[in-house]
Amino acid sequence: MQDIESRCRWHTFAKDEQIIDREDESKDVYFIVSGNVRVVNYSLSGREVAFEDIRSGSIFGELAALDGERRSANVVALTMTDVATLTRNKFEEVLAENPDVAMRLMHRLAQVIRASTDRIMDLSTLGANNRVYAELLRLAHEGVLDENSAVIKPVPIHGDIASRVSTTRETVARVLSDLSKKGLVTREGSQLHLHDVMRLQEMVEEFRGD
Amino acid sequence: MQDIESRCRWHTFAKDEQIIDREDESKDVYFIVSGNVRVVNYSLSGREVAFEDIRSGSIFGELAALDGERRSANVVALTMTDVATLTRNKFEEVLAENPDVAMRLMHRLAQVIRASTDRIMDLSTLGANNRVYAELLRLAHEGVLDENSAVIKPVPIHGDIASRVSTTRETVARVLSDLSKKGLVTREGSQLHLHDVMRLQEMVEEFRGD
């Protein structure tokens, strides 16, 4: 590992600073030493589509490093973020010399493809309301309290959910308000409580957009 | 390579035969020796969402082989198809022993992620009509005649386009009929001619669904 580190360069980005611009010619790969980043794209009309938040210990920018083509998305620092970067050539050397590093990267790429496949299915077969329900269930995954209730903390930002499930902030606000009126969710301080996870799971597949 | 072949098992599938069922527990990876396959999923209501057609010389089934999780999709033979299969363990051996094979696989995974990212952007920001225009332009990519005209052959099946861009056969039929009335496409025997590629490119970004 020390050998890999010696080939890296080190950079620090401020909160909200753009780390990769989609138009960049750079093919470097980034390892997050500390901090969090968001992978995001914009339509021509400026609509934001969020792809993934990536935490310390993981990498980004690997697609252009692997295939030499252009950047597929923008990457922005969500917090102050320290990264170690490798040039495309040095990254290829590291992968060729370390089959375990290559295998971990392939595992990560497989996970990205699975998440993309799920999202394409959601976008193809669910209406916007149902996609918001599905996103709440995903966010609740780490905060399961018992078999039918869960907690999401911190309370998710409407714009973040909208960008993750490709709808508007207004739709997210309306859906959360409706769920609150039905007693399915309540906000308590900085937490969002889900009181009937099974009902929400059923609602994901009801009233589909097809 | 002979060493890899000796670790494979060989199978032949008939046209329309299912090769991988999403519910399968198998983690084998498949190399297509001859033939073509389609990667496809179904919503609970039975709506078909096509992901990718894969040709001879390429592989499929690698996600479950890489991460040990369940199959992410179904795979069906489009023609009579001969495959060589490797178990998960043997596949991992091959990748560890052959950095060039691992690098080619990472390159392919990167391409799948890029295609998924483009599709998520299309689904998030374009209406169904515009997604059909975009798919015609993708299909025409191999049949460019001059700077503003192209040919798609064979004429694409409406249901295939619908399944690729997540809309209905009826929408595809209506869009093609409208394009034909405008003189932008004509069917000539087994070919579909595009007469104004630049106009179609402009139309993709018009009347967006956001």
Short mmCIF file of C-alpha atoms in Angstrom, two decimals:
data_model
loop_
_atom_site.label_atom_id
_atom_site.label_comp_id
_atom_site.label_asym_id
_atom_site.label_seq_id
_atom_site.Cartn_x
_atom_site.Cartn_y
_atom_site.Cartn_z
CA MET A 1 0.00 0.00 0.00
CA GLN A 2 2.87 2.38 0.75
CA ASP A 3 3.97 1.74 -2.80
CA ILE A 4 0.55 2.88 -4.09
CA GLU A 5 0.60 5.96 -1.87
CA SER A 6 3.97 7.03 -3.23
CA ARG A 7 2.43 7.28 -6.72
CA CYS A 8 -0.43 9.52 -5.55
CA ARG A 9 -0.86 13.27 -5.47
CA TRP A 10 -2.87 14.89 -2.67
CA HIS A 11 -5.55 17.58 -2.82
CA THR A 12 -8.10 19.20 -0.50
CA PHE A 13 -11.44 20.55 -1.73
CA ALA A 14 -13.76 22.93 0.15
CA LYS A 15 -17.45 22.13 0.76
CA ASP A 16 -19.45 22.66 -2.47
CA GLU A 17 -16.28 22.85 -4.58
CA GLN A 18 -16.44 21.06 -7.94
CA ILE A 19 -13.86 18.25 -8.08
CA ILE A 20 -14.65 16.85 -11.56
CA ASP A 21 -16.33 18.83 -14.33
CA ARG A 22 -18.04 16.72 -16.98
CA GLU A 23 -16.17 18.72 -19.62
CA ASP A 24 -12.74 17.97 -18.10
CA GLU A 25 -10.16 16.20 -20.22
CA SER A 26 -8.51 14.76 -17.09
CA LYS A 27 -8.50 10.96 -16.64
CA ASP A 28 -7.25 10.85 -13.03
CA VAL A 29 -8.87 8.56 -10.47
CA TYR A 30 -9.65 9.86 -6.94
CA PHE A 31 -9.50 8.07 -3.58
CA ILE A 32 -11.45 9.81 -0.79
CA VAL A 33 -9.21 10.01 2.29
CA SER A 34 -11.79 12.00 4.27
CA GLY A 35 -15.05 13.69 3.38
CA ASN A 36 -18.03 13.00 1.09
CA VAL A 37 -18.76 13.78 -2.55
CA ARG A 38 -21.84 13.71 -4.80
CA VAL A 39 -21.94 12.45 -8.42
CA VAL A 40 -24.43 14.56 -10.36
CA ASN A 41 -25.47 15.49 -13.90
CA TYR A 42 -27.58 18.28 -15.40
CA SER A 43 -30.00 18.25 -18.31
CA LEU A 44 -29.68 21.00 -20.95
CA SER A 45 -32.52 22.83 -19.15
CA GLY A 46 -30.54 22.68 -15.89
CA ARG A 47 -32.43 19.92 -14.14
CA GLU A 48 -30.19 18.15 -11.60
CA VAL A 49 -30.03 14.34 -11.56
CA ALA A 50 -28.04 12.92 -8.61
CA PHE A 51 -26.38 9.54 -9.07
CA GLU A 52 -24.50 8.62 -5.93
CA ASP A 53 -23.00 10.01 -2.73
CA ILE A 54 -19.54 8.52 -2.12
CA ARG A 55 -17.86 8.36 1.27
CA SER A 56 -14.29 8.25 2.54
CA GLY A 57 -12.50 5.00 1.76
CA SER A 58 -14.07 4.71 -1.69
CA ILE A 59 -13.02 5.91 -5.14
CA PHE A 60 -14.51 7.95 -7.99
CA GLY A 61 -13.49 9.05 -11.46
CA GLU A 62 -12.61 5.47 -12.37
CA LEU A 63 -14.65 5.27 -15.62
CA ALA A 64 -12.51 7.73 -17.59
CA ALA A 65 -9.39 6.15 -16.05
CA LEU A 66 -10.52 2.68 -17.18
CA ASP A 67 -11.73 3.38 -20.72
CA GLY A 68 -9.99 6.66 -21.56
CA GLU A 69 -13.26 8.29 -22.63
CA ARG A 70 -14.73 11.56 -21.34
CA ARG A 71 -16.05 12.09 -17.82
CA SER A 72 -19.56 10.65 -17.44
CA ALA A 73 -20.67 13.06 -14.69
CA ASN A 74 -19.74 15.96 -12.41
CA VAL A 75 -18.46 15.40 -8.87
CA VAL A 76 -18.94 17.98 -6.10
CA ALA A 77 -17.59 17.97 -2.51
CA LEU A 78 -20.44 17.75 0.03
CA THR A 79 -18.03 18.47 2.92
CA MET A 80 -14.38 19.47 3.09
CA THR A 81 -12.77 16.54 1.29
CA ASP A 82 -9.21 15.21 1.12
CA VAL A 83 -8.38 13.05 -1.89
CA ALA A 84 -5.40 11.13 -3.24
CA THR A 85 -5.26 11.02 -7.04
CA LEU A 86 -3.56 8.68 -9.50
CA THR A 87 -3.00 9.33 -13.20
CA ARG A 88 -4.60 6.87 -15.62
CA ASN A 89 -1.26 5.19 -16.34
CA LYS A 90 -0.34 4.78 -12.68
CA PHE A 91 -3.86 3.50 -11.89
CA GLU A 92 -3.50 0.83 -14.61
CA GLU A 93 -0.12 -0.18 -13.12
CA VAL A 94 -1.65 -0.51 -9.64
CA LEU A 95 -4.51 -2.67 -10.99
CA ALA A 96 -2.16 -4.92 -12.97
CA GLU A 97 0.18 -5.41 -9.99
CA ASN A 98 -2.54 -5.88 -7.34
CA PRO A 99 -5.23 -8.41 -8.30
CA ASP A 100 -6.96 -7.81 -4.95
CA VAL A 101 -7.32 -4.08 -5.72
CA ALA A 102 -8.65 -4.96 -9.19
CA MET A 103 -11.13 -7.41 -7.67
CA ARG A 104 -12.38 -4.82 -5.16
CA LEU A 105 -12.85 -2.34 -8.01
CA MET A 106 -14.80 -4.90 -10.07
CA HIS A 107 -16.98 -5.56 -7.04
CA ARG A 108 -17.70 -1.84 -6.74
CA LEU A 109 -18.47 -1.49 -10.47
CA ALA A 110 -20.90 -4.43 -10.16
CA GLN A 111 -22.68 -2.65 -7.30
CA VAL A 112 -22.97 0.56 -9.35
CA ILE A 113 -24.52 -1.42 -12.23
CA ARG A 114 -27.02 -3.11 -9.86
CA ALA A 115 -28.08 0.26 -8.42
CA SER A 116 -28.42 1.67 -11.96
CA THR A 117 -30.53 -1.32 -13.04
CA ASP A 118 -32.88 -0.81 -10.07
CA ARG A 119 -33.17 2.89 -10.85
CA ILE A 120 -33.92 2.25 -14.54
CA MET A 121 -36.64 -0.22 -13.48
CA ASP A 122 -38.11 2.35 -11.05
CA LEU A 123 -38.06 5.12 -13.68
CA SER A 124 -39.56 2.78 -16.30
CA THR A 125 -42.38 1.31 -14.23
CA LEU A 126 -43.17 3.57 -11.24
CA GLY A 127 -44.80 7.00 -11.06
CA ALA A 128 -43.03 9.86 -9.26
CA ASN A 129 -45.01 9.40 -6.00
CA ASN A 130 -44.08 5.72 -5.85
CA ARG A 131 -40.41 6.51 -6.50
CA VAL A 132 -40.45 8.84 -3.47
CA TYR A 133 -41.91 6.01 -1.33
CA ALA A 134 -39.19 3.66 -2.62
CA GLU A 135 -36.45 6.20 -1.81
CA LEU A 136 -37.78 6.65 1.76
CA LEU A 137 -37.63 2.86 2.21
CA ARG A 138 -34.03 2.81 0.93
CA LEU A 139 -33.04 5.64 3.30
CA ALA A 140 -34.79 3.84 6.19
CA HIS A 141 -32.77 0.70 5.55
CA GLU A 142 -30.07 1.71 8.03
CA GLY A 143 -32.55 2.85 10.68
CA VAL A 144 -34.86 -0.15 11.14
CA LEU A 145 -36.40 -0.06 14.64
CA ASP A 146 -38.61 -3.16 14.50
CA GLU A 147 -40.30 -5.20 11.80
CA ASN A 148 -42.68 -2.40 10.80
CA SER A 149 -41.09 0.91 11.84
CA ALA A 150 -37.89 2.75 11.02
CA VAL A 151 -36.21 6.11 11.39
CA ILE A 152 -34.35 8.28 8.87
CA LYS A 153 -31.81 10.70 10.30
CA PRO A 154 -31.08 13.41 9.51
CA VAL A 155 -34.43 14.30 7.92
CA PRO A 156 -33.74 14.13 4.17
CA ILE A 157 -33.69 17.40 2.20
CA HIS A 158 -36.57 17.56 -0.32
CA GLY A 159 -34.26 18.66 -3.12
CA ASP A 160 -31.91 15.72 -2.49
CA ILE A 161 -34.75 13.18 -2.73
CA ALA A 162 -36.08 14.92 -5.87
CA SER A 163 -32.68 14.76 -7.54
CA ARG A 164 -32.24 11.08 -6.56
CA VAL A 165 -35.61 9.90 -7.96
CA SER A 166 -35.89 12.36 -10.87
CA THR A 167 -38.85 14.44 -9.81
CA THR A 168 -39.42 17.98 -8.48
CA ARG A 169 -38.98 19.34 -4.93
CA GLU A 170 -42.69 20.25 -5.02
CA THR A 171 -43.68 16.61 -5.65
CA VAL A 172 -41.48 15.42 -2.77
CA ALA A 173 -43.01 18.05 -0.43
CA ARG A 174 -46.56 17.04 -1.47
CA VAL A 175 -45.86 13.30 -1.05
CA LEU A 176 -44.35 13.80 2.43
CA SER A 177 -47.28 16.01 3.44
CA ASP A 178 -49.77 13.36 2.24
CA LEU A 179 -47.89 10.60 4.11
CA SER A 180 -47.89 12.77 7.22
CA LYS A 181 -51.67 13.36 7.00
CA LYS A 182 -52.18 9.58 6.71
CA GLY A 183 -50.10 9.08 9.86
CA LEU A 184 -47.49 7.03 7.99
CA VAL A 185 -44.60 9.43 8.76
CA THR A 186 -43.93 12.01 11.47
CA ARG A 187 -41.06 14.43 11.81
CA GLU A 188 -39.54 14.49 15.28
CA GLY A 189 -36.72 17.03 15.60
CA SER A 190 -33.99 16.00 13.16
CA GLN A 191 -35.52 12.56 12.50
CA LEU A 192 -38.22 11.28 10.17
CA HIS A 193 -40.14 8.33 11.64
CA LEU A 194 -41.82 5.74 9.41
CA HIS A 195 -44.68 4.09 11.33
CA ASP A 196 -45.88 1.49 8.82
CA VAL A 197 -43.05 0.21 6.63
CA MET A 198 -45.14 -2.67 5.23
CA ARG A 199 -47.91 -0.33 4.10
CA LEU A 200 -45.33 1.90 2.40
CA GLN A 201 -43.85 -1.15 0.64
CA GLU A 202 -47.30 -2.02 -0.67
CA MET A 203 -47.81 1.57 -1.84
CA VAL A 204 -44.62 1.47 -3.93
CA GLU A 205 -46.22 -1.06 -6.26
CA GLU A 206 -49.73 0.48 -6.26
CA PHE A 207 -50.87 3.04 -8.83
CA ARG A 208 -47.95 2.38 -11.08
CA GLY A 209 -47.14 4.77 -13.88
CA ASP A 210 -47.54 2.23 -16.68
CA MET B 1 -6.34 -19.11 -23.41
CA GLN B 2 -6.35 -22.90 -23.77
CA ASP B 3 -5.91 -22.98 -20.01
CA ILE B 4 -9.08 -20.92 -19.57
CA GLU B 5 -11.02 -23.08 -22.04
CA SER B 6 -10.12 -26.22 -20.11
CA ARG B 7 -11.94 -24.81 -17.06
CA CYS B 8 -15.16 -24.09 -19.01
CA ARG B 9 -18.32 -26.08 -19.55
CA TRP B 10 -20.19 -25.80 -22.86
CA HIS B 11 -23.91 -25.38 -23.53
CA THR B 12 -26.21 -24.63 -26.47
CA PHE B 13 -29.49 -22.74 -26.10
CA ALA B 14 -32.34 -22.61 -28.64
CA LYS B 15 -33.77 -19.29 -29.90
CA ASP B 16 -36.05 -17.75 -27.24
CA GLU B 17 -34.74 -20.11 -24.54
CA GLN B 18 -34.13 -18.53 -21.15
CA ILE B 19 -30.44 -18.79 -20.18
CA ILE B 20 -30.53 -16.96 -16.83
CA ASP B 21 -33.65 -16.60 -14.67
CA ARG B 22 -33.55 -13.69 -12.22
CA GLU B 23 -34.54 -16.12 -9.46
CA ASP B 24 -31.61 -18.46 -10.17
CA GLU B 25 -29.13 -19.17 -7.40
CA SER B 26 -26.38 -19.87 -9.97
CA LYS B 27 -23.31 -17.59 -10.02
CA ASP B 28 -21.76 -18.85 -13.28
CA VAL B 29 -20.42 -16.44 -15.86
CA TYR B 30 -21.16 -16.98 -19.59
CA PHE B 31 -18.98 -16.34 -22.66
CA ILE B 32 -20.92 -16.18 -25.93
CA VAL B 33 -19.12 -18.35 -28.50
CA SER B 34 -21.80 -17.79 -31.16
CA GLY B 35 -25.24 -16.20 -31.13
CA ASN B 36 -26.93 -13.22 -29.45
CA VAL B 37 -28.72 -12.76 -26.13
CA ARG B 38 -30.95 -10.08 -24.58
CA VAL B 39 -30.77 -8.87 -20.95
CA VAL B 40 -34.28 -8.04 -19.77
CA ASN B 41 -36.36 -7.44 -16.63
CA TYR B 42 -40.09 -7.37 -15.89
CA SER B 43 -42.09 -5.15 -13.55
CA LEU B 44 -44.59 -6.82 -11.21
CA SER B 45 -47.32 -5.92 -13.73
CA GLY B 46 -45.38 -7.71 -16.47
CA ARG B 47 -43.97 -4.70 -18.28
CA GLU B 48 -40.76 -5.61 -20.12
CA VAL B 49 -37.67 -3.40 -19.74
CA ALA B 50 -34.79 -4.38 -22.05
CA PHE B 51 -31.26 -3.54 -20.93
CA GLU B 52 -28.80 -4.75 -23.51
CA ASP B 53 -28.34 -7.11 -26.45
CA ILE B 54 -25.00 -8.94 -26.18
CA ARG B 55 -23.17 -10.49 -29.14
CA SER B 56 -20.72 -13.34 -29.62
CA GLY B 57 -17.29 -12.64 -28.16
CA SER B 58 -18.68 -10.89 -25.09
CA ILE B 59 -19.73 -12.11 -21.65
CA PHE B 60 -22.77 -11.90 -19.39
CA GLY B 61 -23.74 -13.05 -15.91
CA GLU B 62 -20.61 -11.42 -14.46
CA LEU B 63 -22.32 -9.38 -11.72
CA ALA B 64 -23.38 -12.36 -9.59
CA ALA B 65 -19.99 -13.96 -10.31
CA LEU B 66 -18.18 -10.83 -9.08
CA ASP B 67 -20.18 -9.98 -5.95
CA GLY B 68 -21.89 -13.28 -5.08
CA GLU B 69 -25.31 -11.63 -4.91
CA ARG B 70 -28.45 -12.63 -6.78
CA ARG B 71 -28.92 -12.29 -10.53
CA SER B 72 -29.81 -8.71 -11.48
CA ALA B 73 -31.77 -9.60 -14.63
CA ASN B 74 -33.02 -12.34 -16.95
CA VAL B 75 -31.10 -13.35 -20.08
CA VAL B 76 -32.82 -14.87 -23.13
CA ALA B 77 -31.27 -16.28 -26.33
CA LEU B 78 -32.27 -14.18 -29.39
CA THR B 79 -30.82 -16.79 -31.76
CA MET B 80 -29.41 -20.27 -31.29
CA THR B 81 -26.53 -19.51 -28.91
CA ASP B 82 -23.42 -21.46 -27.89
CA VAL B 83 -21.87 -20.46 -24.57
CA ALA B 84 -18.89 -21.46 -22.45
CA THR B 85 -19.50 -21.11 -18.70
CA LEU B 86 -17.16 -20.73 -15.73
CA THR B 87 -18.11 -21.20 -12.08
CA ARG B 88 -17.64 -18.20 -9.80
CA ASN B 89 -14.48 -19.69 -8.25
CA LYS B 90 -12.86 -20.52 -11.60
CA PHE B 91 -13.80 -17.06 -12.94
CA GLU B 92 -12.05 -15.41 -9.97
CA GLU B 93 -8.97 -17.57 -10.61
CA VAL B 94 -8.91 -16.52 -14.27
CA LEU B 95 -9.19 -12.82 -13.33
CA ALA B 96 -6.45 -13.07 -10.69
CA GLU B 97 -4.07 -14.90 -13.07
CA ASN B 98 -4.77 -12.74 -16.15
CA PRO B 99 -4.57 -8.98 -15.51
CA ASP B 100 -5.38 -8.36 -19.21
CA VAL B 101 -8.66 -10.30 -18.90
CA ALA B 102 -9.49 -8.37 -15.70
CA MET B 103 -8.72 -5.07 -17.45
CA ARG B 104 -10.96 -5.95 -20.42
CA LEU B 105 -13.76 -6.83 -17.99
CA MET B 106 -13.35 -3.52 -16.11
CA HIS B 107 -13.50 -1.72 -19.45
CA ARG B 108 -16.77 -3.50 -20.27
CA LEU B 109 -18.26 -2.73 -16.83
CA ALA B 110 -17.34 0.94 -17.32
CA GLN B 111 -19.19 0.94 -20.66
CA VAL B 112 -22.30 -0.61 -19.06
CA ILE B 113 -22.25 2.11 -16.37
CA ARG B 114 -21.93 4.85 -19.02
CA ALA B 115 -24.89 3.45 -20.98
CA SER B 116 -26.93 3.21 -17.74
CA THR B 117 -26.06 6.81 -16.82
CA ASP B 118 -27.23 8.03 -20.24
CA ARG B 119 -30.46 6.04 -19.92
CA ILE B 120 -31.16 7.40 -16.42
CA MET B 121 -30.61 10.94 -17.76
CA ASP B 122 -32.98 10.26 -20.69
CA LEU B 123 -35.65 8.77 -18.41
CA SER B 124 -35.26 11.65 -15.94
CA THR B 125 -35.33 14.55 -18.38
CA LEU B 126 -36.94 13.47 -21.69
CA GLY B 127 -40.54 12.62 -22.55
CA ALA B 128 -41.36 9.29 -24.23
CA ASN B 129 -41.49 10.77 -27.76
CA ASN B 130 -38.04 12.29 -27.35
CA ARG B 131 -36.63 9.00 -26.02
CA VAL B 132 -37.85 7.28 -29.21
CA TYR B 133 -36.06 9.95 -31.33
CA ALA B 134 -32.88 9.39 -29.25
CA GLU B 135 -33.10 5.61 -29.73
CA LEU B 136 -33.50 6.00 -33.53
CA LEU B 137 -30.35 8.15 -33.56
CA ARG B 138 -28.46 5.51 -31.55
CA LEU B 139 -29.62 2.75 -33.94
CA ALA B 140 -28.64 4.92 -36.93
CA HIS B 141 -25.10 5.36 -35.57
CA GLU B 142 -23.79 2.34 -37.55
CA GLY B 143 -25.62 3.31 -40.74
CA VAL B 144 -24.53 6.89 -41.36
CA LEU B 145 -24.79 7.67 -45.12
CA ASP B 146 -23.70 11.31 -45.13
CA GLU B 147 -23.64 14.18 -42.66
CA ASN B 148 -27.43 14.43 -42.46
CA SER B 149 -28.87 11.05 -43.47
CA ALA B 150 -28.60 7.50 -42.19
CA VAL B 151 -30.17 4.08 -42.52
CA ILE B 152 -31.29 1.57 -39.89
CA LYS B 153 -31.43 -2.07 -41.00
CA PRO B 154 -33.26 -4.22 -40.36
CA VAL B 155 -36.25 -1.97 -39.59
CA PRO B 156 -36.48 -2.01 -35.78
CA ILE B 157 -39.42 -3.85 -34.17
CA HIS B 158 -41.75 -1.42 -32.34
CA GLY B 159 -41.84 -3.62 -29.23
CA ASP B 160 -38.03 -3.72 -29.07
CA ILE B 161 -37.76 0.09 -29.18
CA ALA B 162 -40.55 0.39 -26.58
CA SER B 163 -38.76 -2.00 -24.23
CA ARG B 164 -35.42 -0.18 -24.70
CA VAL B 165 -36.78 3.31 -23.95
CA SER B 166 -39.46 2.32 -21.42
CA THR B 167 -42.61 3.26 -23.28
CA THR B 168 -45.43 1.40 -25.05
CA ARG B 169 -45.51 -0.15 -28.54
CA GLU B 170 -48.43 2.20 -29.31
CA THR B 171 -46.28 5.27 -28.53
CA VAL B 172 -43.48 3.98 -30.78
CA ALA B 173 -45.94 3.33 -33.62
CA ARG B 174 -47.45 6.81 -33.24
CA VAL B 175 -44.03 8.53 -33.14
CA LEU B 176 -42.82 6.68 -36.26
CA SER B 177 -46.05 7.50 -38.07
CA ASP B 178 -45.69 11.21 -37.16
CA LEU B 179 -42.04 11.24 -38.31
CA SER B 180 -43.10 9.58 -41.56
CA LYS B 181 -45.83 12.20 -42.21
CA LYS B 182 -43.23 14.93 -41.64
CA GLY B 183 -40.97 13.28 -44.25
CA LEU B 184 -38.21 12.69 -41.67
CA VAL B 185 -38.23 8.89 -42.04
CA THR B 186 -39.32 6.50 -44.80
CA ARG B 187 -39.46 2.74 -44.78
CA GLU B 188 -37.90 1.14 -47.84
CA GLY B 189 -38.17 -2.64 -47.79
CA SER B 190 -36.26 -3.90 -44.76
CA GLN B 191 -34.61 -0.52 -44.10
CA LEU B 192 -35.66 2.61 -42.27
CA HIS B 193 -34.17 5.77 -43.81
CA LEU B 194 -33.58 8.91 -41.72
CA HIS B 195 -33.58 11.94 -44.03
CA ASP B 196 -32.76 14.76 -41.58
CA VAL B 197 -30.55 13.55 -38.73
CA MET B 198 -29.80 17.10 -37.51
CA ARG B 199 -33.52 17.97 -37.24
CA LEU B 200 -34.08 14.75 -35.26
CA GLN B 201 -31.18 15.64 -32.93
CA GLU B 202 -32.80 19.03 -32.30
CA MET B 203 -36.16 17.35 -31.62
CA VAL B 204 -34.65 15.14 -28.90
CA GLU B 205 -34.07 18.19 -26.74
CA GLU B 206 -37.34 19.98 -27.63
CA PHE B 207 -40.51 19.62 -25.62
CA ARG B 208 -38.72 17.98 -22.74
CA GLY B 209 -40.70 16.15 -20.09
CA ASP B 210 -39.52 18.31 -17.20
#
